[in-house]
Every structure is written in C-alpha cells, then in structure tokens.
PDB file of C-alpha atoms in Angstrom:
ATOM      1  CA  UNK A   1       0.000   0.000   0.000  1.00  0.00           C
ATOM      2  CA  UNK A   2       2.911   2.109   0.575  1.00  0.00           C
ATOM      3  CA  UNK A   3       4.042   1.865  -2.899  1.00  0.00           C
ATOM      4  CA  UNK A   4       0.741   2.991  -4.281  1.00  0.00           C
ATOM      5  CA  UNK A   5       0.409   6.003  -1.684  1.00  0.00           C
ATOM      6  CA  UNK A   6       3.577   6.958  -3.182  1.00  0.00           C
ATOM      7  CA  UNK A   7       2.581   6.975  -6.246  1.00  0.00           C
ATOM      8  CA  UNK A   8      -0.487   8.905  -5.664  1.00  0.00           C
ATOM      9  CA  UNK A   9       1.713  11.446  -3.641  1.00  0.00           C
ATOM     10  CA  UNK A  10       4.224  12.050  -6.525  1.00  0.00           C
ATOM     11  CA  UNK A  11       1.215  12.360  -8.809  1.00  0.00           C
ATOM     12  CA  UNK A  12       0.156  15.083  -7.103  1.00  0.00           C
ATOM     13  CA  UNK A  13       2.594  17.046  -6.641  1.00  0.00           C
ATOM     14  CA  UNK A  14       4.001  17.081 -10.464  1.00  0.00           C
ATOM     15  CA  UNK A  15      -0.007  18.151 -10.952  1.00  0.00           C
ATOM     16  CA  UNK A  16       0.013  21.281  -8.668  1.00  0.00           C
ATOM     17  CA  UNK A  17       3.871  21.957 -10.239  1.00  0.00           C
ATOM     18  CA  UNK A  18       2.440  21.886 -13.707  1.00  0.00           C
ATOM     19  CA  UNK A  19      -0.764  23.984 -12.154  1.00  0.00           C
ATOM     20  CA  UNK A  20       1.286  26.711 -10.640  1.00  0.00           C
ATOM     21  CA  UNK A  21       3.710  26.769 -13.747  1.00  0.00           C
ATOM     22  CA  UNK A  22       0.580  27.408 -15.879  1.00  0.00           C
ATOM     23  CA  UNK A  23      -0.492  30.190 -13.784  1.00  0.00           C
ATOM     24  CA  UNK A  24       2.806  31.858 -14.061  1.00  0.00           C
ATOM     25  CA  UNK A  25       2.897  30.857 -18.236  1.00  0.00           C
ATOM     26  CA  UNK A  26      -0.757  32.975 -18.422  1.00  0.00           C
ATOM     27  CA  UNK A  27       0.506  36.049 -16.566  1.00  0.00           C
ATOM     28  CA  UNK A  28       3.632  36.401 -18.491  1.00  0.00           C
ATOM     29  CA  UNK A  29       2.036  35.829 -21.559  1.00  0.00           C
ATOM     30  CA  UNK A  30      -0.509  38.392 -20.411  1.00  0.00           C
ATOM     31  CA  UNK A  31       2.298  41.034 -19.572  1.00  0.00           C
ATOM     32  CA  UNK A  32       4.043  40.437 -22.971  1.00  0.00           C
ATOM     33  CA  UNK A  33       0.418  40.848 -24.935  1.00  0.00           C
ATOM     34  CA  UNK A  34      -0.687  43.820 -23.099  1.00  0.00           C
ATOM     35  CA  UNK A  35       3.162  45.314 -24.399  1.00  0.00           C
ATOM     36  CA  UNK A  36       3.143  43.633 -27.910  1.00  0.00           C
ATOM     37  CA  UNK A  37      -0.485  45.744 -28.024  1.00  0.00           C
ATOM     38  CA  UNK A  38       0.962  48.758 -25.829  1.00  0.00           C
ATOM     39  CA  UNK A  39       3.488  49.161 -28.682  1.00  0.00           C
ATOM     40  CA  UNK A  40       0.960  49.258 -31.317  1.00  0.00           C
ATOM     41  CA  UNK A  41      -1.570  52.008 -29.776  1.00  0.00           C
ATOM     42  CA  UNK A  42       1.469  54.001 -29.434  1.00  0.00           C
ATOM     43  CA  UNK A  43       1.943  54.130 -25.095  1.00  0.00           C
ATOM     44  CA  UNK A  44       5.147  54.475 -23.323  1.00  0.00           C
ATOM     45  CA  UNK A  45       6.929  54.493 -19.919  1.00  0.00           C
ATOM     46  CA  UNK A  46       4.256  54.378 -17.354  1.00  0.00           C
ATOM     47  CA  UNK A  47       1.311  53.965 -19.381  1.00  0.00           C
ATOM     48  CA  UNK A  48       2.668  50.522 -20.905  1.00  0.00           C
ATOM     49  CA  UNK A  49       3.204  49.025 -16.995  1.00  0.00           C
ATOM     50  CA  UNK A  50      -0.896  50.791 -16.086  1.00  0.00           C
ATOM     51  CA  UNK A  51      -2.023  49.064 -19.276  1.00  0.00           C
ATOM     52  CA  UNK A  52      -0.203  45.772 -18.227  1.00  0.00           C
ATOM     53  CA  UNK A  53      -1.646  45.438 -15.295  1.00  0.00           C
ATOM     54  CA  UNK A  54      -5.011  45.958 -16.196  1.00  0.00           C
ATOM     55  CA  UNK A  55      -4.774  43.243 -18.827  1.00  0.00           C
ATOM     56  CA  UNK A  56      -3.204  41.276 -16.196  1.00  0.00           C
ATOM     57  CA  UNK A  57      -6.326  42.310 -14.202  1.00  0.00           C
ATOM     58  CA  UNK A  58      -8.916  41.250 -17.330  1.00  0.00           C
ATOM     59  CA  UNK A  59      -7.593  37.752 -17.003  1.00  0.00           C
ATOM     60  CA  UNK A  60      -9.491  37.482 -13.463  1.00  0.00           C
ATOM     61  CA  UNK A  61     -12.849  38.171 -14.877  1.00  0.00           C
ATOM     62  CA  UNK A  62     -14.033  34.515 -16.161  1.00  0.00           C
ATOM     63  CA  UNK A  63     -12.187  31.434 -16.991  1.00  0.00           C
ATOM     64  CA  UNK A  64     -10.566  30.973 -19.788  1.00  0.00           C
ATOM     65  CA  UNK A  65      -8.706  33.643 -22.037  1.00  0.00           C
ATOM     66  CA  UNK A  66     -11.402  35.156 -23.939  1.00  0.00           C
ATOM     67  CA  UNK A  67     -11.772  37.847 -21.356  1.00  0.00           C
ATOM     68  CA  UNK A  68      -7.950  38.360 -22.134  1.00  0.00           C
ATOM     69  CA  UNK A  69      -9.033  38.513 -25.897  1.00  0.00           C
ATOM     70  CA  UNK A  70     -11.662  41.115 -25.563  1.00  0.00           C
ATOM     71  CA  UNK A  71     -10.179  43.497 -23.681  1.00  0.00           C
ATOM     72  CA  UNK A  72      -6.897  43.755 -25.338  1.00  0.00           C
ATOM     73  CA  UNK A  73      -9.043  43.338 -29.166  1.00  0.00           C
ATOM     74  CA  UNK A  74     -11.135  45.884 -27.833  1.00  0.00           C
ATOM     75  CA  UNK A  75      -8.700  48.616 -26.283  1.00  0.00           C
ATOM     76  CA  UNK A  76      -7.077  47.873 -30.433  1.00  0.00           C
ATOM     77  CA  UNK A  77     -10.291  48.624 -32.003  1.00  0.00           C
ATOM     78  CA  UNK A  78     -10.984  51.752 -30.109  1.00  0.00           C
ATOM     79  CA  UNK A  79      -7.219  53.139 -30.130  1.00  0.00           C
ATOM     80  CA  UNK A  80      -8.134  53.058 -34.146  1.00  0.00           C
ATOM     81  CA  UNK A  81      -5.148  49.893 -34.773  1.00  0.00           C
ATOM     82  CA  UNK A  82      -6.152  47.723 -37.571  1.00  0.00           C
ATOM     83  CA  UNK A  83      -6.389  44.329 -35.929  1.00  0.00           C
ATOM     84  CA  UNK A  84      -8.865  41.684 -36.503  1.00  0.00           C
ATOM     85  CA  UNK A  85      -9.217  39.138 -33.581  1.00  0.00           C
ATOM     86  CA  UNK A  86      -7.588  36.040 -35.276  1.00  0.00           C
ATOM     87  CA  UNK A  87      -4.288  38.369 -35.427  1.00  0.00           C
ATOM     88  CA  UNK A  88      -5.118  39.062 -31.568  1.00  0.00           C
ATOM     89  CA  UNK A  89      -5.793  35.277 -30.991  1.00  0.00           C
ATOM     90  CA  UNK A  90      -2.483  33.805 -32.638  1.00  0.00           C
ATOM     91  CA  UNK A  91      -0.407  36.509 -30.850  1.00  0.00           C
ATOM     92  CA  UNK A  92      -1.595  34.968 -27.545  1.00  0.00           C
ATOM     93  CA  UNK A  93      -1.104  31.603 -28.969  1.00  0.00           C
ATOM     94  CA  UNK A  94       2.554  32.865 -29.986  1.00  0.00           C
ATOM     95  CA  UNK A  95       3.121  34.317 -26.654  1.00  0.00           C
ATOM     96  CA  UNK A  96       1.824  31.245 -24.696  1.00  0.00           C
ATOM     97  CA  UNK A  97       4.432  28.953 -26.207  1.00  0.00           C
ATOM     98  CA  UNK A  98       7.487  31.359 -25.393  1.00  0.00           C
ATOM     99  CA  UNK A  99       6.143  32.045 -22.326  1.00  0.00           C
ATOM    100  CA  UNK A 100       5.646  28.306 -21.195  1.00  0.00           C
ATOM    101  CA  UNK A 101       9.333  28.290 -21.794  1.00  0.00           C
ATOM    102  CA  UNK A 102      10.605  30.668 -20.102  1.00  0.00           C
ATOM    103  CA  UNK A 103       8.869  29.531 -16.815  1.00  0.00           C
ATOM    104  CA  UNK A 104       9.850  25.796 -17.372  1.00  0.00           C
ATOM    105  CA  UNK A 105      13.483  27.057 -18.338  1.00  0.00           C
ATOM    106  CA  UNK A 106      13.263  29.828 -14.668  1.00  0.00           C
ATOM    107  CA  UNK A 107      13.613  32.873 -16.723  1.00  0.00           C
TER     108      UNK A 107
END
C-alpha cells in the first residue's frame, strides 16, 4: 500500500507543479500581450506598466482567455489599430508557447 500512496503522492505534486507553472505561463504571456499591443496604440513608460496590469487584471474576470481577448481586441479597435481578432488570438497563442518556456526554463 505504501508503494501505491507513493505513487499517488508524486502524482500530485508534479499536478500542482504543472498547475502553478501554468499560472505563471498565463501572466507572463498576459504582460508580454498587453506590451506587444501597448506598442501598437502608441503608449510608453508608465502607461505601458498601467495598461499591463489591467490586462493582467482582465484575465481574473471569467475562466478561460477570452476575457484576455476582448479586452486587449477591444482597447485595439478603439485606439483606431487595424487588428482583426484572429491576429489578436495567434499573438496569444505565440506568446503562450514562449512564455511556457521561459517559466519551465526559470527565466
């Protein structure tokens, strides 16, 4: 029985590792959208790290990343950037992979 609660321990704890490294992938990824977008409506010094955060914020709103999405499509649209929301999409997707490896690689 040992053996098995073993197991079952060692299970669980690469879960919650992968969990928590998932969190951290999201937020980065969120940080390095709400810049990559930043850049394009044309902010700089303080306004880029205010707009970060409240993308960072966005991502608290429902599960998933389409709250993510909207706001940062959205805040495009309105700043007058030609974006449609498949670009907006595939950035995050883009994003997501580098940022997956810069938390499994500790950067």
């Amino acid at each position: 029985m040992t053996t098995f609660n073993d197991r079952e321990r060692g299970f669980e704890g690469k879960f919650a590792l992968d969990q928590e490294q998932e969190f951290k992938a999201s937020a980065r990824r969120n940080r390095m959208l709400a810049e990559w977008a930043a850049g394009l409506m044309g902010l700089s010094g303080d306004n880029i790290a205010e707009y970060s955060k409240a993308v960072v914020r966005s991502d608290f709103q429902e599960a998933g990343d389409e709250d993510v999405l909207r706001k940062v499509f959205e805040d495009l649209k309105g700043a007058g950037v030609s974006v449609t929301e498949a670009d907006v999409r595939r950035r995050m997707d883009e994003l997501m992979a580098q940022a997956r490896e810069q938390v499994r690689s500790g950067k």
